[in-house]
PDB file of C-alpha atoms in Angstrom:
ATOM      1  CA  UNK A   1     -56.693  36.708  -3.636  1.00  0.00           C
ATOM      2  CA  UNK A   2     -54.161  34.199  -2.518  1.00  0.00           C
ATOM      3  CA  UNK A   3     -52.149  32.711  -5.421  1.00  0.00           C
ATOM      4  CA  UNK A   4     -52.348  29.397  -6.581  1.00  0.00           C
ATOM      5  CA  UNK A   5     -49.203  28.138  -8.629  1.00  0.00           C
ATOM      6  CA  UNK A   6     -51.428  24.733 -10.028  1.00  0.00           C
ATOM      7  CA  UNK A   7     -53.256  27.006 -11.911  1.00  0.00           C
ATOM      8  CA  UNK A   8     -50.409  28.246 -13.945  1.00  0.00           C
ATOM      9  CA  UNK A   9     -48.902  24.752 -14.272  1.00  0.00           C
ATOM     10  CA  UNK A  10     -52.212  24.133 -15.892  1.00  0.00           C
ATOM     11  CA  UNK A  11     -52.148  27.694 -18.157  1.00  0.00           C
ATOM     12  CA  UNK A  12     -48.139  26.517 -18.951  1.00  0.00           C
ATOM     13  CA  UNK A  13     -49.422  22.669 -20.100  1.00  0.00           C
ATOM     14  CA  UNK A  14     -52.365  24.406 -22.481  1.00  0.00           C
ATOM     15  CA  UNK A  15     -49.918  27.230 -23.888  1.00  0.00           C
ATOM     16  CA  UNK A  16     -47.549  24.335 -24.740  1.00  0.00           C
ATOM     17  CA  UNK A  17     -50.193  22.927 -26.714  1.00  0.00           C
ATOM     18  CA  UNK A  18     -51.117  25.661 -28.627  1.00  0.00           C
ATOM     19  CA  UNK A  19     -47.598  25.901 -29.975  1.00  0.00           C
ATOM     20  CA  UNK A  20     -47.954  22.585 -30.740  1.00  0.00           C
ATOM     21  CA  UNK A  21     -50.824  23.077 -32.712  1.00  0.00           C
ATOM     22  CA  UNK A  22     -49.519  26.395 -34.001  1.00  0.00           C
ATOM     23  CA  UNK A  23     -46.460  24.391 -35.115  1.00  0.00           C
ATOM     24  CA  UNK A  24     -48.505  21.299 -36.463  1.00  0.00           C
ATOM     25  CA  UNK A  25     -50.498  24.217 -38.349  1.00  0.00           C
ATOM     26  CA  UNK A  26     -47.798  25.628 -40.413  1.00  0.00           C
ATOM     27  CA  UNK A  27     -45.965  22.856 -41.298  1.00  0.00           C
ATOM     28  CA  UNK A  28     -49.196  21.176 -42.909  1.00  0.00           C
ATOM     29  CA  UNK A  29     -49.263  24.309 -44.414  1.00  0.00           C
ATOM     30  CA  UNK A  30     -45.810  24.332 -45.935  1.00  0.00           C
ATOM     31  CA  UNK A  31     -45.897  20.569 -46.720  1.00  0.00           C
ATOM     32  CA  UNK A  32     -48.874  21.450 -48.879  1.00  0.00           C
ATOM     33  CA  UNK A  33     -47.447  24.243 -50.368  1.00  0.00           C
ATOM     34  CA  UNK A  34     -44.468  22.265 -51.748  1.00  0.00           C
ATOM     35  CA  UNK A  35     -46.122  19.536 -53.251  1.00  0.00           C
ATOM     36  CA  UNK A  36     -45.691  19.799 -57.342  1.00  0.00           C
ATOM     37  CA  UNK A  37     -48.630  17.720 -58.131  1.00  0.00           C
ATOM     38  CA  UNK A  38     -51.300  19.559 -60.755  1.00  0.00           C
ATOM     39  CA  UNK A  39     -54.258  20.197 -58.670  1.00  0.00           C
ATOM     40  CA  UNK A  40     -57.151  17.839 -59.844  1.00  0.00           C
ATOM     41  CA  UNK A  41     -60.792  19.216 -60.907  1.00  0.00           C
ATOM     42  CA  UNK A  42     -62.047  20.526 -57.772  1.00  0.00           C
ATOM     43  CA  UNK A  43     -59.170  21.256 -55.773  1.00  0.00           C
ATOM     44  CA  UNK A  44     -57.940  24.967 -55.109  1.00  0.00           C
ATOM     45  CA  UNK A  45     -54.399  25.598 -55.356  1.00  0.00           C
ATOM     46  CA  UNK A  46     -52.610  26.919 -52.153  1.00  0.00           C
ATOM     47  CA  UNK A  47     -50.303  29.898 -52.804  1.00  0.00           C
ATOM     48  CA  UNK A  48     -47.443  31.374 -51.118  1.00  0.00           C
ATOM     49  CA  UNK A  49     -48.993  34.126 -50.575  1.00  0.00           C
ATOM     50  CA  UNK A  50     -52.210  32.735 -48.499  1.00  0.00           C
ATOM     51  CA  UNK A  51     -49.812  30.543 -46.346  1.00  0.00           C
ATOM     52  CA  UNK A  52     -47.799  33.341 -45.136  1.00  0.00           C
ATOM     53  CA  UNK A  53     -50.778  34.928 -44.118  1.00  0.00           C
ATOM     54  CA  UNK A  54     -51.980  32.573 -42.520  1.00  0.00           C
ATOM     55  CA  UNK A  55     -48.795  31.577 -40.825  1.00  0.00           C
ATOM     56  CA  UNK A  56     -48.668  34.728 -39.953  1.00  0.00           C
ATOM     57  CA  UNK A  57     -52.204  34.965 -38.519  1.00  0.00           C
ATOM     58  CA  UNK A  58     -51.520  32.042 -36.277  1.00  0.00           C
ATOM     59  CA  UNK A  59     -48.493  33.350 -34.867  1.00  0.00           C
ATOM     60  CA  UNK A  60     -50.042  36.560 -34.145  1.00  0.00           C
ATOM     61  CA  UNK A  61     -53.005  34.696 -32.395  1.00  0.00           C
ATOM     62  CA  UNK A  62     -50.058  32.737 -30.290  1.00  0.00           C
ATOM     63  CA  UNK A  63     -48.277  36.034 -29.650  1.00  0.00           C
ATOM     64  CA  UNK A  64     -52.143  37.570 -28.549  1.00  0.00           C
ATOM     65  CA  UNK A  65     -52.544  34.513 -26.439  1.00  0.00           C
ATOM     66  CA  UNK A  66     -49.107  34.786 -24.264  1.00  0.00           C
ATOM     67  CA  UNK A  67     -49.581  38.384 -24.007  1.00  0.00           C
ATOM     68  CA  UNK A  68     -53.248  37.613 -22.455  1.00  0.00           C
ATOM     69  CA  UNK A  69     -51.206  34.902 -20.078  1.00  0.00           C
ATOM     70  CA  UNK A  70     -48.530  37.259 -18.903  1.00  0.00           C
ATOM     71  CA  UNK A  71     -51.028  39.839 -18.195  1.00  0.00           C
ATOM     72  CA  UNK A  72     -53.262  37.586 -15.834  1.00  0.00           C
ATOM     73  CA  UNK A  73     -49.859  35.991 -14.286  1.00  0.00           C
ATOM     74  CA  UNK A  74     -49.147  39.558 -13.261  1.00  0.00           C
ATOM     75  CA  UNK A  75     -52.457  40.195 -12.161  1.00  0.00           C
ATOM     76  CA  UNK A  76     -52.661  37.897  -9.498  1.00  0.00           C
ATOM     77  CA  UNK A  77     -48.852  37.839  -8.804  1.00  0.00           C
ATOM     78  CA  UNK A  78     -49.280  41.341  -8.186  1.00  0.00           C
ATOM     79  CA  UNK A  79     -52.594  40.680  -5.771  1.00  0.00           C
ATOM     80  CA  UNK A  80     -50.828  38.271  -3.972  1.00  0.00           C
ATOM     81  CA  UNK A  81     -47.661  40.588  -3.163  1.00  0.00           C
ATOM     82  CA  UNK A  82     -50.199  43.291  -2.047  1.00  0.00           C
ATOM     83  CA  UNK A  83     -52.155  41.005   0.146  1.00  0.00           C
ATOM     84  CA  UNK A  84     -49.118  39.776   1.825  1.00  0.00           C
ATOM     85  CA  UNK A  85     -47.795  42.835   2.228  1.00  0.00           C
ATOM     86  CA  UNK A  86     -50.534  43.699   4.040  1.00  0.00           C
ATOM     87  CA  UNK A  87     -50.504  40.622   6.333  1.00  0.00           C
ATOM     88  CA  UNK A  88     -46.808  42.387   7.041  1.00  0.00           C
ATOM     89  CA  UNK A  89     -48.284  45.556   8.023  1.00  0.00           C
ATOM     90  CA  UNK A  90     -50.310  44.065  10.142  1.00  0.00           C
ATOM     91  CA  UNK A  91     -47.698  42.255  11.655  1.00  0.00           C
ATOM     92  CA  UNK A  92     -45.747  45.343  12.753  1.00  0.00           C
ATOM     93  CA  UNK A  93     -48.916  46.560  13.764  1.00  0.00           C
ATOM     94  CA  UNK A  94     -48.863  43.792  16.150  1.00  0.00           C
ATOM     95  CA  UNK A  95     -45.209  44.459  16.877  1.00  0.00           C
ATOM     96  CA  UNK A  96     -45.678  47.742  17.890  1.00  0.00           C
ATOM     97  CA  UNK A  97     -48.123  46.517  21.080  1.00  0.00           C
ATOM     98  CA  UNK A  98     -45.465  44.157  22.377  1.00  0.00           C
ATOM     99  CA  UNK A  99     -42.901  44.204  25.073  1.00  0.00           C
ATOM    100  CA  UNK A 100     -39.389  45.601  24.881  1.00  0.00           C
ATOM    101  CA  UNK A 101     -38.388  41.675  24.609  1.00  0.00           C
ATOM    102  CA  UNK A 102     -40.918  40.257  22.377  1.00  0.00           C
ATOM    103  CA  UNK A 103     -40.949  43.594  20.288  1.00  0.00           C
ATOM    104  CA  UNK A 104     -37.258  43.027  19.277  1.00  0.00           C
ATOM    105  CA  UNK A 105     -37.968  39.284  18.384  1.00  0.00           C
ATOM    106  CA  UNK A 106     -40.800  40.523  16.127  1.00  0.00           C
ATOM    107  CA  UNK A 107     -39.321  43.059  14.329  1.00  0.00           C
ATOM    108  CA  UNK A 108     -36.424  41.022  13.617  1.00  0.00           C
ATOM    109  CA  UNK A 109     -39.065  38.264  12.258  1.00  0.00           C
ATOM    110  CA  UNK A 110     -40.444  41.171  10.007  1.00  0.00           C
ATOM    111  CA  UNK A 111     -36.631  42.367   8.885  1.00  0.00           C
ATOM    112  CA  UNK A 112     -36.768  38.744   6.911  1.00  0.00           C
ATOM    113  CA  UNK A 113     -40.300  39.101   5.659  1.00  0.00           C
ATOM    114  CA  UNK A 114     -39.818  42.843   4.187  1.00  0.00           C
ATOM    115  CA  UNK A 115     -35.821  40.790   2.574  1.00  0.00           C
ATOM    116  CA  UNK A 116     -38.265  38.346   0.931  1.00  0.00           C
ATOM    117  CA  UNK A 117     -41.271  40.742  -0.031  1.00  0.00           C
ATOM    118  CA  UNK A 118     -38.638  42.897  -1.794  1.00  0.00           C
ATOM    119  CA  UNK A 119     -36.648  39.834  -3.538  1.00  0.00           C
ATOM    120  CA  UNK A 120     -40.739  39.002  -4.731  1.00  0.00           C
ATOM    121  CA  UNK A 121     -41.296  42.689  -5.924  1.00  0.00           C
ATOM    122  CA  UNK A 122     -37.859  42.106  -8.042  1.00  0.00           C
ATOM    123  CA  UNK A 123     -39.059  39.346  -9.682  1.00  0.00           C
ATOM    124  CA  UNK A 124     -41.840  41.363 -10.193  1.00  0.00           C
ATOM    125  CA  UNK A 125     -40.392  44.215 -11.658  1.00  0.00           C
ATOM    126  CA  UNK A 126     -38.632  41.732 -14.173  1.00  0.00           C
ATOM    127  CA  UNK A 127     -41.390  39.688 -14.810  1.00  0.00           C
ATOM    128  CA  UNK A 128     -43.081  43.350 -16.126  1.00  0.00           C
ATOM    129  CA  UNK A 129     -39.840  43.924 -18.470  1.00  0.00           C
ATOM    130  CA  UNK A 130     -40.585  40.842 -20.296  1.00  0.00           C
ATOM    131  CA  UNK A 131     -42.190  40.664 -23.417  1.00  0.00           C
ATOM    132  CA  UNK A 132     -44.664  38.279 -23.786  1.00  0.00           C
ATOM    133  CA  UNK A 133     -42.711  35.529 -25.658  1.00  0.00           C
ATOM    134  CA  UNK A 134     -39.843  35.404 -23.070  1.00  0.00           C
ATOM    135  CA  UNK A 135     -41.587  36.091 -19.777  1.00  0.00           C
ATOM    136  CA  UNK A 136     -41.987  32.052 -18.552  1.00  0.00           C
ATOM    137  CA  UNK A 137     -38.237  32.285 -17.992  1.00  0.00           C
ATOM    138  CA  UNK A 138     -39.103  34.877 -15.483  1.00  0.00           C
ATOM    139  CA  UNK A 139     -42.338  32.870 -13.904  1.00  0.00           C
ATOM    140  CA  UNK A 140     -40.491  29.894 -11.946  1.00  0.00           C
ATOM    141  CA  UNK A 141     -38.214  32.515  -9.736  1.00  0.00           C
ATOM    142  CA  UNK A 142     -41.715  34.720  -9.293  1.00  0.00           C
ATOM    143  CA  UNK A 143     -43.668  31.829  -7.708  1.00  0.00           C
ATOM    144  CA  UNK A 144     -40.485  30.671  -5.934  1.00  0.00           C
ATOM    145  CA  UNK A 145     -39.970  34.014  -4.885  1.00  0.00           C
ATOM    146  CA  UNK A 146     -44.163  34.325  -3.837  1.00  0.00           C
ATOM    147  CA  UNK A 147     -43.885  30.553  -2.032  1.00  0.00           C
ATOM    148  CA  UNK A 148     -40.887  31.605   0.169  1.00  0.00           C
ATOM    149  CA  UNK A 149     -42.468  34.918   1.062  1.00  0.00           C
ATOM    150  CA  UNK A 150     -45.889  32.934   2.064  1.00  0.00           C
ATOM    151  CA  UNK A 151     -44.079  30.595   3.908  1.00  0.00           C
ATOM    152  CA  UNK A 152     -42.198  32.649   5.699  1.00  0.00           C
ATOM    153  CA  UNK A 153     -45.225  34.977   6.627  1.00  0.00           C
ATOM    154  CA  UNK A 154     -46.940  31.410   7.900  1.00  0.00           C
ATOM    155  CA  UNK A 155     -44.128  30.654  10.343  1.00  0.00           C
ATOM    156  CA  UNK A 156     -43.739  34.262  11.633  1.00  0.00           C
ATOM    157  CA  UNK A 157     -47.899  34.373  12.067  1.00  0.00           C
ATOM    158  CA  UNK A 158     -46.857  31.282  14.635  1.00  0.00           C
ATOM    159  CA  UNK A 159     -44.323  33.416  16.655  1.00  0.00           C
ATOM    160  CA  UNK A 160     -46.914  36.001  16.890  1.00  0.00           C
ATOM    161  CA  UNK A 161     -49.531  33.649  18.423  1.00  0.00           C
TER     162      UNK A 161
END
């Protein structure tokens, strides 16, 4: 699976508003809270109690929800490191068959893919330290990490041709 940084733009945009609404949620809450007015016949009083746990049940619903994002990010970040380390492999398998000339030209082409495959698994490694709250700080050096190693494995795949 090849991966596709638009759809994590997208996941980023609805996780911001989420927060939003998480924020928006709690604040009503508190506003409502501190209002001194005797509630009228009909209308249920809102205690402390209730809005902490239900500020607390939204936050833990936010934290469940970034977890859930940070697990698929690494998912297919993950797949995507594999698969091009794969194309790599097959690349020195290629290597291997050439001339004395063309072999050295190749394997000098793979030296710089296997520098940029292992500055990707780095960000990977940190990306997995994380915790689920701070791990976007992580994400834009992952998929510029994954971007450089794809593009470098595109312009090597047109030296091997």
């Amino acid at each position: 699976m090849v991966f596709n940084g638009l759809l994590y733009q997208k996941g980023y945009k609805n996780m911001k508003r989420i927060g939003l609404m998480v924020a928006l949620f709690v604040s009503m809450f508190f506003m409502t809270s501190c209002n001194k007015k005797t509630p009228e016949k009909g209308e249920t009083k809102v205690s402390t109690e209730e809005v902490k746990r239900e500020t607390g049940e939204a936050l833990e619903t936010k934290k469940t929800y970034l977890t859930q994002q940070k697990e698929k990010y690494q998912k297919d970040a993950e797949s995507t490191l594999n698969y091009l380390s794969d194309k790599i492999k097959d690349l020195q398998a290629k290597a291997g068959q050439a001339g004395a000339d063309t072999k050295a030209k190749y394997n000098e082409i793979i030296e710089g893919l296997q520098k940029k495959q292992g500055e990707a698994q780095d960000k990977l490694n940190e990306l997995k330290l994380k915790s689920a709250d701070a791990w976007e700080d992580v994400k834009s050096g992952m998929d510029a990490a994954l971007e450089s190693l794809k593009s470098s494995y595109n312009d090597a795949v047109s030296h091997f041709k």
